[in-house]
Short mmCIF file of C-alpha atoms in Angstrom, two decimals:
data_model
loop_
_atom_site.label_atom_id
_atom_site.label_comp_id
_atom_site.label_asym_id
_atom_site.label_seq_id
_atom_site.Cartn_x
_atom_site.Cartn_y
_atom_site.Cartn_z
CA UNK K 129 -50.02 25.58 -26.21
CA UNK K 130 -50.65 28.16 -23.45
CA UNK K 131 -49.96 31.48 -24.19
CA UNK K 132 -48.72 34.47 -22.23
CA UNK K 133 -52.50 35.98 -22.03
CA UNK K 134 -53.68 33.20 -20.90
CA UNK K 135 -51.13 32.88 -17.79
CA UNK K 136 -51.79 36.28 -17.32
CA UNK K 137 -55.36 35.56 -16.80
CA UNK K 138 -54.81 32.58 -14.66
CA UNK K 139 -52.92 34.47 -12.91
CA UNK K 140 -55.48 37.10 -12.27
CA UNK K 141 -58.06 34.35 -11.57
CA UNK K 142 -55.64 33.34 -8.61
CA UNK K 143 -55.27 36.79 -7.14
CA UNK K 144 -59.56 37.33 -7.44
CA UNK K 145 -59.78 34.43 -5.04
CA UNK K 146 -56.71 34.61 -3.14
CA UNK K 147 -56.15 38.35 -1.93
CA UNK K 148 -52.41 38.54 -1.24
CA UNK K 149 -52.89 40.84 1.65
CA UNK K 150 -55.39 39.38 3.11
CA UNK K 151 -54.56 35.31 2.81
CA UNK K 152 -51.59 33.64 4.61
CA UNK K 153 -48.66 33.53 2.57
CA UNK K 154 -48.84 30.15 2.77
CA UNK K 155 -51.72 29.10 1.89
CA UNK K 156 -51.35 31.72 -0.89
CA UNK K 157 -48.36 29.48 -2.20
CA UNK K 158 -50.26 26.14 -1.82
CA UNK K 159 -53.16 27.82 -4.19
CA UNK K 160 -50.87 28.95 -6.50
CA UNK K 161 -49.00 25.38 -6.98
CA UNK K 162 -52.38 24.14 -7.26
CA UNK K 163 -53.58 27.01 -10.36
CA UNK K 164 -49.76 25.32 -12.41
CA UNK K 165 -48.51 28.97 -11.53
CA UNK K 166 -45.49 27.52 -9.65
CA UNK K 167 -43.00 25.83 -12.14
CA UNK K 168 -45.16 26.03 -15.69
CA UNK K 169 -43.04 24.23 -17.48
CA UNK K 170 -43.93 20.96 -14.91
CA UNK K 171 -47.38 18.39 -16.05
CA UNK K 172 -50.47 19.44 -15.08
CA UNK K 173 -51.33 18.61 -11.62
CA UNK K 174 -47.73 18.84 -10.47
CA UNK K 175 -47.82 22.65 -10.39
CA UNK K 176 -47.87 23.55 -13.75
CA UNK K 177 -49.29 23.41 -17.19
CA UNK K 178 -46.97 22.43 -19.34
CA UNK K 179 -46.45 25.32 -20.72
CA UNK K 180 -43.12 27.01 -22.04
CA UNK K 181 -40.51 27.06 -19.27
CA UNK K 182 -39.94 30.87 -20.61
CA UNK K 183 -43.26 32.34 -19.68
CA UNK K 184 -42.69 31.98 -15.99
CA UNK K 185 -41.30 34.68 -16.32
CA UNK K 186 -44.99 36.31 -16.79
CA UNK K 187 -46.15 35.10 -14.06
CA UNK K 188 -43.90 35.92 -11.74
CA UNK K 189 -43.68 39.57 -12.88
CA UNK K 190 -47.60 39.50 -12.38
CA UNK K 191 -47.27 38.36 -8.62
CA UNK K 192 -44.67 40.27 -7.82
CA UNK K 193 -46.53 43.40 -9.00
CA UNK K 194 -49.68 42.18 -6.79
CA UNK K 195 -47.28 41.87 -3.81
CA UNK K 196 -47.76 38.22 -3.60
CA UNK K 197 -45.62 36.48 -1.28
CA UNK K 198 -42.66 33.98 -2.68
CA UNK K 199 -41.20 30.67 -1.90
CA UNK K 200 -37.86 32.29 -0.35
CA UNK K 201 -35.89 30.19 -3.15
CA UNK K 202 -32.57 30.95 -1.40
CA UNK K 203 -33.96 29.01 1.68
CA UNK K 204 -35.09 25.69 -0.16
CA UNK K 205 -32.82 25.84 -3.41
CA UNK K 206 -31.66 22.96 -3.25
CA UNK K 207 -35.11 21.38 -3.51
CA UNK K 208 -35.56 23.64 -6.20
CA UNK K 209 -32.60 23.66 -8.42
CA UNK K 210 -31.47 19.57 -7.55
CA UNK K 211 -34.11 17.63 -5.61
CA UNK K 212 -37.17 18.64 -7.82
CA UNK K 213 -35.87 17.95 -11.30
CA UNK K 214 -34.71 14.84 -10.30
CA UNK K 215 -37.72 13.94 -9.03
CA UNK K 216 -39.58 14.82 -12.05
CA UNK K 217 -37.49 13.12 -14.22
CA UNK K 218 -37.18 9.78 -12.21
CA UNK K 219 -39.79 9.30 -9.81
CA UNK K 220 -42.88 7.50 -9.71
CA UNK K 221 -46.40 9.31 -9.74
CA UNK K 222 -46.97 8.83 -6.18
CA UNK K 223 -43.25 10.52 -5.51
CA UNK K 224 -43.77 13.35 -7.78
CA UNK K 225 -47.18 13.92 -5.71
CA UNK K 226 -45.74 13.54 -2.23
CA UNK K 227 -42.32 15.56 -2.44
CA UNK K 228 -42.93 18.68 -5.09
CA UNK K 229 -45.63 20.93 -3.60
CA UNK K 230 -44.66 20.78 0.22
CA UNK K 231 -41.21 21.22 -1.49
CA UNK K 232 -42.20 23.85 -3.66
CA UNK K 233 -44.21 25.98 -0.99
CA UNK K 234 -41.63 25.65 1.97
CA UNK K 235 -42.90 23.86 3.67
CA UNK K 236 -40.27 20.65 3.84
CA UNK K 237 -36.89 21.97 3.19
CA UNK K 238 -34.38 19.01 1.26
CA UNK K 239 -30.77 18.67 0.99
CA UNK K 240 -28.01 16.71 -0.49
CA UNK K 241 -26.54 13.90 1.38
CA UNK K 242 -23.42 12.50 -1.72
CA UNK K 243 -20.50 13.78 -0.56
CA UNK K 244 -17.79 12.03 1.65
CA UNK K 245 -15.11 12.55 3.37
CA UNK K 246 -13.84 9.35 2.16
CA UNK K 247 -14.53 9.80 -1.53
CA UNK K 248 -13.08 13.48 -1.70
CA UNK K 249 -14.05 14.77 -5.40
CA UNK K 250 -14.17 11.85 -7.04
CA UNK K 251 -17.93 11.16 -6.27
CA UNK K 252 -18.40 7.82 -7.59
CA UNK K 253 -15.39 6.39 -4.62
CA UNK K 254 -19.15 6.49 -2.08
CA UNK K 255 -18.38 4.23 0.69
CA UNK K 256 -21.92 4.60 2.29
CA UNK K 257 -23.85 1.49 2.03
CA UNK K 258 -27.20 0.32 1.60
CA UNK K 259 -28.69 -3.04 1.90
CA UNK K 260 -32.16 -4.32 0.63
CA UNK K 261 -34.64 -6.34 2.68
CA UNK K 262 -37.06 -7.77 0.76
CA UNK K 263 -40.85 -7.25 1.86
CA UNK K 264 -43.41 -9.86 2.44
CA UNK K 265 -47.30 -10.19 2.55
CA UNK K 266 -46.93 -10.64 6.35
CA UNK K 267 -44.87 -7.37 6.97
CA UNK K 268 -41.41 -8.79 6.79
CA UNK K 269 -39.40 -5.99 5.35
CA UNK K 270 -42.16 -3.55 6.15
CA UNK K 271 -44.15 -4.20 3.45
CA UNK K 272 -44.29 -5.59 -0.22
CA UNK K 273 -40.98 -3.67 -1.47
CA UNK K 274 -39.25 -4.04 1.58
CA UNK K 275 -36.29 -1.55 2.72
CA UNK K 276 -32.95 -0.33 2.59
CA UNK K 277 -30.99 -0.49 5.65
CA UNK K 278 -28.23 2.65 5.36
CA UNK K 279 -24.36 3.09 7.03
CA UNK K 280 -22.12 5.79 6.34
CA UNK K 281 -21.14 9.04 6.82
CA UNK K 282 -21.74 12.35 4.34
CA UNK K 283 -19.97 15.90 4.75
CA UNK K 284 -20.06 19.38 3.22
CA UNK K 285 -24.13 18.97 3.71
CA UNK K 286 -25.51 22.33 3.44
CA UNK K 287 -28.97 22.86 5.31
CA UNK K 288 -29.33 19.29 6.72
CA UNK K 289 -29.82 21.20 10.02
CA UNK K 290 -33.08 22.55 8.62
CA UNK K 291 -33.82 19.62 5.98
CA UNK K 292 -36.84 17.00 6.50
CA UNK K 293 -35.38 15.17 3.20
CA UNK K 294 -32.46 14.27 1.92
CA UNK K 295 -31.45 13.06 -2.00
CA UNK K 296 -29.01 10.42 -1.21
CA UNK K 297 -26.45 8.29 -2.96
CA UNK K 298 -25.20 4.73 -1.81
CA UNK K 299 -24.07 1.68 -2.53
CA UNK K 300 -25.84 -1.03 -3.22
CA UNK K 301 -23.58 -3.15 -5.08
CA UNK K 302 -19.80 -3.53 -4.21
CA UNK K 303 -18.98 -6.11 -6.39
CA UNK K 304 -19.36 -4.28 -10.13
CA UNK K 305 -17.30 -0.90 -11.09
CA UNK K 306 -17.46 1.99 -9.06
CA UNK K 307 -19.73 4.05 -10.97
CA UNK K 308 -22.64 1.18 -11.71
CA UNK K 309 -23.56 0.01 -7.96
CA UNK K 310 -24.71 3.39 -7.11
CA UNK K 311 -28.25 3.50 -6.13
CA UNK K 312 -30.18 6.61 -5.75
CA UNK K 313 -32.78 7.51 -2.80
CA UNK K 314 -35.30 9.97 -0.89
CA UNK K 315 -33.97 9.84 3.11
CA UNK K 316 -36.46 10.89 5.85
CA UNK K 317 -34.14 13.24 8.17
CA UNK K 318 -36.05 12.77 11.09
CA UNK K 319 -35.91 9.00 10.97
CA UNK K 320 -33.85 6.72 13.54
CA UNK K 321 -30.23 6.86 12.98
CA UNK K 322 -29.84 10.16 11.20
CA UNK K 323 -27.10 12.40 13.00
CA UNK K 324 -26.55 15.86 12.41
CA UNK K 325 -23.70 17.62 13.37
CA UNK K 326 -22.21 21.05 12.66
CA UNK K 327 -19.37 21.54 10.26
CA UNK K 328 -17.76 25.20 11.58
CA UNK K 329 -16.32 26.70 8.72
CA UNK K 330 -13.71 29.21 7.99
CA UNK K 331 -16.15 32.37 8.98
CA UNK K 332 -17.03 30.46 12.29
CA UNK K 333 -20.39 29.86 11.20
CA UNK K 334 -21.69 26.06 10.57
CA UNK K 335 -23.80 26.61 7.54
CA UNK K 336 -22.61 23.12 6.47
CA UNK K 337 -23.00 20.05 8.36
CA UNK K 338 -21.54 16.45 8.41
CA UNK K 339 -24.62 13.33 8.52
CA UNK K 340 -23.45 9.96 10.21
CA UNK K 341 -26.15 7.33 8.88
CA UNK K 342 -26.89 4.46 10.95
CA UNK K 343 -29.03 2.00 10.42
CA UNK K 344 -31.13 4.00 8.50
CA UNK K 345 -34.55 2.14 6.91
CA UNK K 346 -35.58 4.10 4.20
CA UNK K 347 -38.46 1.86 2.18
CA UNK K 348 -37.72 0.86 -1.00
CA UNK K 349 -40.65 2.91 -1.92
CA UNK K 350 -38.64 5.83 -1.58
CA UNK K 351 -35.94 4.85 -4.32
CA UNK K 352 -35.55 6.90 -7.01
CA UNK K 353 -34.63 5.22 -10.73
CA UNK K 354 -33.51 1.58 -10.88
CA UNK K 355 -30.94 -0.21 -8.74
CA UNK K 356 -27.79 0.29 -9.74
CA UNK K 357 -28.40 3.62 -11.59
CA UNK K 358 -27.80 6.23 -8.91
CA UNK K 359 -24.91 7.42 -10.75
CA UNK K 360 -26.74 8.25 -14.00
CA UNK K 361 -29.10 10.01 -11.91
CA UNK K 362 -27.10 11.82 -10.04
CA UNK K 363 -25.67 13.39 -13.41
CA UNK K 364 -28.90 15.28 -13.80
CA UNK K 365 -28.81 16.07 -10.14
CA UNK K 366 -25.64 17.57 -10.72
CA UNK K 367 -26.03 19.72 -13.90
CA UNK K 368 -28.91 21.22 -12.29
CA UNK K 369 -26.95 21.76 -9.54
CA UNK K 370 -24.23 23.73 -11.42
CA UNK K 371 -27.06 26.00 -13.24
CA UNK K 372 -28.44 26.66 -9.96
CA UNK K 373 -24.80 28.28 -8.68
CA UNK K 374 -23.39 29.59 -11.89
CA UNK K 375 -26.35 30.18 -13.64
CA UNK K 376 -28.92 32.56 -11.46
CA UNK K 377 -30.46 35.52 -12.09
CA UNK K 378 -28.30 38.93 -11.22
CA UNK K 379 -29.31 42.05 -12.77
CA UNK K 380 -26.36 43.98 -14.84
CA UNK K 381 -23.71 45.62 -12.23
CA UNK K 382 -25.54 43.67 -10.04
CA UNK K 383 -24.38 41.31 -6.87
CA UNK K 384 -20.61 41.37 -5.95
CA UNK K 385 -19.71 43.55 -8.67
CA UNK K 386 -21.90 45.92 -7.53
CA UNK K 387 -21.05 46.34 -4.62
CA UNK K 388 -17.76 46.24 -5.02
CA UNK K 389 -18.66 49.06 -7.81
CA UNK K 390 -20.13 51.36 -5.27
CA UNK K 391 -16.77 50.93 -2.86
CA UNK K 392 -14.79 51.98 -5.79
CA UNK K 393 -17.00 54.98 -5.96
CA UNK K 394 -16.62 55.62 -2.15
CA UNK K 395 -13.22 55.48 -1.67
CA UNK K 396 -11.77 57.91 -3.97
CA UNK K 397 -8.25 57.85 -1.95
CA UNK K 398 -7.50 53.99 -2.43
CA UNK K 399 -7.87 54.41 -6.27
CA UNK K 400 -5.24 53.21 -8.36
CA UNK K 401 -4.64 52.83 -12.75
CA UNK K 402 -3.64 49.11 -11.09
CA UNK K 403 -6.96 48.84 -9.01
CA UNK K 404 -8.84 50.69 -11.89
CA UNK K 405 -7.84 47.89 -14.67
CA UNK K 406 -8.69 45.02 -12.47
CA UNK K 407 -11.97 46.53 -11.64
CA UNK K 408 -12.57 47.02 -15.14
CA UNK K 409 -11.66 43.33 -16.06
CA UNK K 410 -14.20 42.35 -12.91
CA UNK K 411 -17.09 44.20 -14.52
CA UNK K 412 -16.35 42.31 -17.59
CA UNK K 413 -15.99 39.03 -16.20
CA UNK K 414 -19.61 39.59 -14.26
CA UNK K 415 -21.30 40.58 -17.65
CA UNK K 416 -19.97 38.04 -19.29
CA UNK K 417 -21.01 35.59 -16.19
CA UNK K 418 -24.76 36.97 -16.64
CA UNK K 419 -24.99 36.77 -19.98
CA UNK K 420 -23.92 33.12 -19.88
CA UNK K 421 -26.13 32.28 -17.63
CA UNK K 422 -29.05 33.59 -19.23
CA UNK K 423 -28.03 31.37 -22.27
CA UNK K 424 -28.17 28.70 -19.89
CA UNK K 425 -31.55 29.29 -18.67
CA UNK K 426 -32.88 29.37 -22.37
CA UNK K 427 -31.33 26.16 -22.38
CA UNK K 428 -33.20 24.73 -19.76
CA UNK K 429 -36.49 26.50 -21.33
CA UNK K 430 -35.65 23.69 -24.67
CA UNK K 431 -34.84 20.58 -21.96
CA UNK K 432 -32.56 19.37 -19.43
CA UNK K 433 -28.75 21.24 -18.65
CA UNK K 434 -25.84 19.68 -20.17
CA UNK K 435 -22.16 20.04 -18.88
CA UNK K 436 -22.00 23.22 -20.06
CA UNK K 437 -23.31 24.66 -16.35
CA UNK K 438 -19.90 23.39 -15.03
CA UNK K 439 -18.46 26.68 -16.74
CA UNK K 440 -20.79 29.29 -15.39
CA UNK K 441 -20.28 27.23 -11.98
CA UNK K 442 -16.68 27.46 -12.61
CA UNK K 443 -16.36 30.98 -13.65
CA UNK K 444 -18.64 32.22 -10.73
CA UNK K 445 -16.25 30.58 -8.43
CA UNK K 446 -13.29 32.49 -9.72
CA UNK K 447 -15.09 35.45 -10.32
CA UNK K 448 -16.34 35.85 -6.47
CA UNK K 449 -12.93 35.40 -4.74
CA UNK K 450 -11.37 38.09 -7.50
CA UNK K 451 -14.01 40.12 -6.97
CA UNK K 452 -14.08 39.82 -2.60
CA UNK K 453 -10.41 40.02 -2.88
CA UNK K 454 -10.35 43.41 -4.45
CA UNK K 455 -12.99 45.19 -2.17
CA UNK K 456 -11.31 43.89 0.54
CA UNK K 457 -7.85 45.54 -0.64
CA UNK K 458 -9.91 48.85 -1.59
CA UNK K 459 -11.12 48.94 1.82
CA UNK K 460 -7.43 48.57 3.54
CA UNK K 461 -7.86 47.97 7.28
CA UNK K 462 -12.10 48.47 7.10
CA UNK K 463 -11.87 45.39 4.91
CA UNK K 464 -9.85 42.80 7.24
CA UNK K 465 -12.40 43.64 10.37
CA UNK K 466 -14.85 40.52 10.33
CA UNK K 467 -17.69 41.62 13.37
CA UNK K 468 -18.75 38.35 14.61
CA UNK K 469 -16.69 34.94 14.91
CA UNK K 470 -19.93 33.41 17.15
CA UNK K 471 -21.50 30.23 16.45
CA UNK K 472 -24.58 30.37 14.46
CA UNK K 473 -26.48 28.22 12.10
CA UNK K 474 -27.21 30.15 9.03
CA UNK K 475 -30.34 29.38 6.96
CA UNK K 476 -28.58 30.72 3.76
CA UNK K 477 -25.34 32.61 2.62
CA UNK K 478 -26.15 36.22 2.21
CA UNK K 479 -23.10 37.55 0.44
CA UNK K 480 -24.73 40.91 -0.10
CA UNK K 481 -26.19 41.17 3.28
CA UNK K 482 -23.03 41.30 5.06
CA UNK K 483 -19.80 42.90 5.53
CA UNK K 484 -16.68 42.77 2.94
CA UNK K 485 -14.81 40.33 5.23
CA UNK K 486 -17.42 37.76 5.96
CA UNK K 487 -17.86 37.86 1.65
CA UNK K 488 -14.33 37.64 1.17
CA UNK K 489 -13.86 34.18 3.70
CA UNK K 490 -17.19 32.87 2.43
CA UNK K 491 -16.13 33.00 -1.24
CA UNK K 492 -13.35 30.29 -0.65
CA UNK K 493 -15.90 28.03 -0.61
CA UNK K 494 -16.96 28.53 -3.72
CA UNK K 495 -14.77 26.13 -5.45
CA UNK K 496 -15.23 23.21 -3.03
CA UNK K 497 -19.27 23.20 -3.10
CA UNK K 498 -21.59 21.83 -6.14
CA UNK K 499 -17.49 20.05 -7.53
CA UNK K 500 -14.30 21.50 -7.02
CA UNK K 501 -13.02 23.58 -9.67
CA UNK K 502 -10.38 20.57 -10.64
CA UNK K 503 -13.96 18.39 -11.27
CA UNK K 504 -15.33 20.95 -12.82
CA UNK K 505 -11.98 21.25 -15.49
CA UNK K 506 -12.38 17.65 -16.11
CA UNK K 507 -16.24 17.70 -17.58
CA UNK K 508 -15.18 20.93 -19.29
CA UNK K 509 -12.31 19.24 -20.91
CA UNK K 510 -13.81 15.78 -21.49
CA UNK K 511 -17.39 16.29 -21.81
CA UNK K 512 -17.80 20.00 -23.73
CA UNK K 513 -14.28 20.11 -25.63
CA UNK K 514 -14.44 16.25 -26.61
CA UNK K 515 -10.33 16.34 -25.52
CA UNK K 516 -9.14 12.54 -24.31
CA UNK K 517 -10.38 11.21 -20.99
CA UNK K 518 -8.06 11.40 -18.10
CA UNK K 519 -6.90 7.67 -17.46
CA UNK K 520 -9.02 5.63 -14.76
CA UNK K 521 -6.87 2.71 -13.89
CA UNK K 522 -10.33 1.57 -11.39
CA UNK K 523 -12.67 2.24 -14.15
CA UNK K 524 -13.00 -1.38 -14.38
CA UNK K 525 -12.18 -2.85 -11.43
CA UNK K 526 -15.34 -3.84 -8.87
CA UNK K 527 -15.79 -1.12 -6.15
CA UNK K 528 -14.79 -3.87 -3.51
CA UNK K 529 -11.52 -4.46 -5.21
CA UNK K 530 -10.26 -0.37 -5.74
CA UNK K 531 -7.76 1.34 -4.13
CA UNK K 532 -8.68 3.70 -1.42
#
């Protein structure tokens, strides 16, 4: 098993040959993916070692001490925290080489085309369709797998502006239950028949986009799992997902809370014994919220995340609107200003990087994206607490057939 001295001296091996300040940061990243210093806990070859998912943490604290550049994880998380443990789990050997390390380094941003406007929270409703031409020896089909031809239309897509790949969900077949002819695939952005188009949001920005699909050929090479299992895969799309919200890193009195923490400090005049207890139960709420979600990440050190992410996700939902809502009232008339209502297409949310009224609109959000809060209080219920399923009068019935 590798040990933490041993990263450590990979790790110094890397820096001997790649001098952070004097090597591009990028191809600083692509040598370190090489070295297994990017994810450890992946195989050999795929930019790890195999090692203990927990000792990344050594490495990282030994790059960042070196000055080494990062990956900008807020810009490509979703490759990060959905696309790339899919892959890993479900792809072939020559996926798993093509996607992770221009994933990993950057350099090909990926989003999430499942949603639809159609299907609302209930997932597994997908209308968009996919039909398989089957390849020939002479080319028909493109080739010996053959392709997928794609229709529909996905919403809520967060960075397909930006993305060149997309994990996508669609149907492939109509006539079994909703939930089993869901097939799961890798979507080239820039290919024929992929529209983007800005979805202006509350704050006036257009972070999120909706994706009209047209005649989209995506080979069948680029399938992901078995036909007809989409929806099984998609459940460890989604738990990652759910860690990846709810479950990151924040130091104590950190994010929100702490800036809502300094405000409190600042503006001696608004205080209140009111405002003071629901500070106090805010800082509690955010401890507890970053404790759990370092539980989570051990977790994920052991294996894969269960339902048990929908809580943090849940939690961190509720936790930023209280928390938004209450600097906003602490700053009174300060708070409601919002400076810019322009157009733009944001690369990432930066809650702490702007002002209280942006966070405070932004927040709302929160419990639409990665499953509504209602979804959310269903796995809860059902899948951690074991209490009775809700009753699914389609769960039987062939897509085709259901109301909707």
């Amino acid at each position: 098993m590798t040990t933490a001295e041993e990263l450590r001296t990979r790790t110094a091996d890397l820096l001997a040959a790649h001098d952070p300040a004097a090597t591009e940061p990028l191809e600083f990243l692509r040598a370190r993916f090489d070295a297994g210093l990017a994810w450890v806990h992946f195989p050999p070859g795929l930019g790890g070692l195999g090692a203990p998912r927990a000792l990344q943490a050594v490495v990282d604290a030994e790059l960042a001490a070196a000055g080494a550049p990062d990956n900008d994880p807020r810009r490509i998380g979703i490759g990060l925290g959905m696309a790339a443990p899919t892959v890993l789990r479900f792809g072939t050997e020559e996926q798993k080489q093509r996607f992770l390390r221009p994933l990993w380094t950057g350099e090909e941003v990926w989003c999430q085309l499942f949603s639809e406007p159609g299907a609302g929270s209930d997932l597994a409703a997908l209308a968009t369709r996919a039909v398989h031409e089957a390849g020939d020896a002479e080319g028909g089909g493109d080739g010996p797998g053959g392709h997928w031809t794609v229709d529909g239309q996905k919403v809520w897509t967060s960075s397909a502006h930006l993305a060149r790949w997309a994990i996508l969900l669609a149907r492939t077949d109509p006539d079994v239950p909703k939930h089993q002819g869901i097939s799961y695939f890798v979507c080239d952005m820039t290919d024929p028949g992929v529209d983007v188009r800005p979805l202006r949001q509350l704050t006036g920005e257009a972070e999120f986009n909706e994706v009209f699909l047209t005649g989209v050929r995506i080979p069948d090479a680029h399938r992901l799992g078995a036909v007809g299992e989409g929806w099984k895969i998609a459940q460890t799309t989604l738990n990652n997902e759910r860690v990846a919200i709810g479950g990151h890193r924040t130091p104590r009195e950190g994010g929100l809370i702490g800036l809502l923490a300094d405000v409190w400090r600042e503006q001696p005049g608004a205080r209140t014994h009111e405002l003071h207890q629901r500070l106090l139960q805010g800082w509690t709420d955010a401890e507890v919220l970053r404790l759990t979600a370092e539980r989570l990440r051990q977790q994920l050190a052991v294996g894969q995340p269960g339902p048990e992410g929908a809580a943090a996700k849940l939690a961190f939902a509720r936790l930023a609107q209280q928390l938004t809502g209450l600097e906003v009232e602490l700053l009174a008339e300060e708070g409601l200003g919002y400076g810019d209502w322009t157009m733009s297409r944001p690369e990432l949310v930066d809650f702490t990087g702007r002002d209280a009224g942006y966070r405070y609109l932004r927040a709302k959000g929160n419990s639409i994206e990665g499953g509504s809060s209602e979804i959310l209080r269903n796995i809860i219920a059902e899948r951690v607490l074991g209490l009775p399923a809700e009753s699914r009068s389609d769960k039987d019935v062939p897509w085709k057939e259901s109301a909707r």
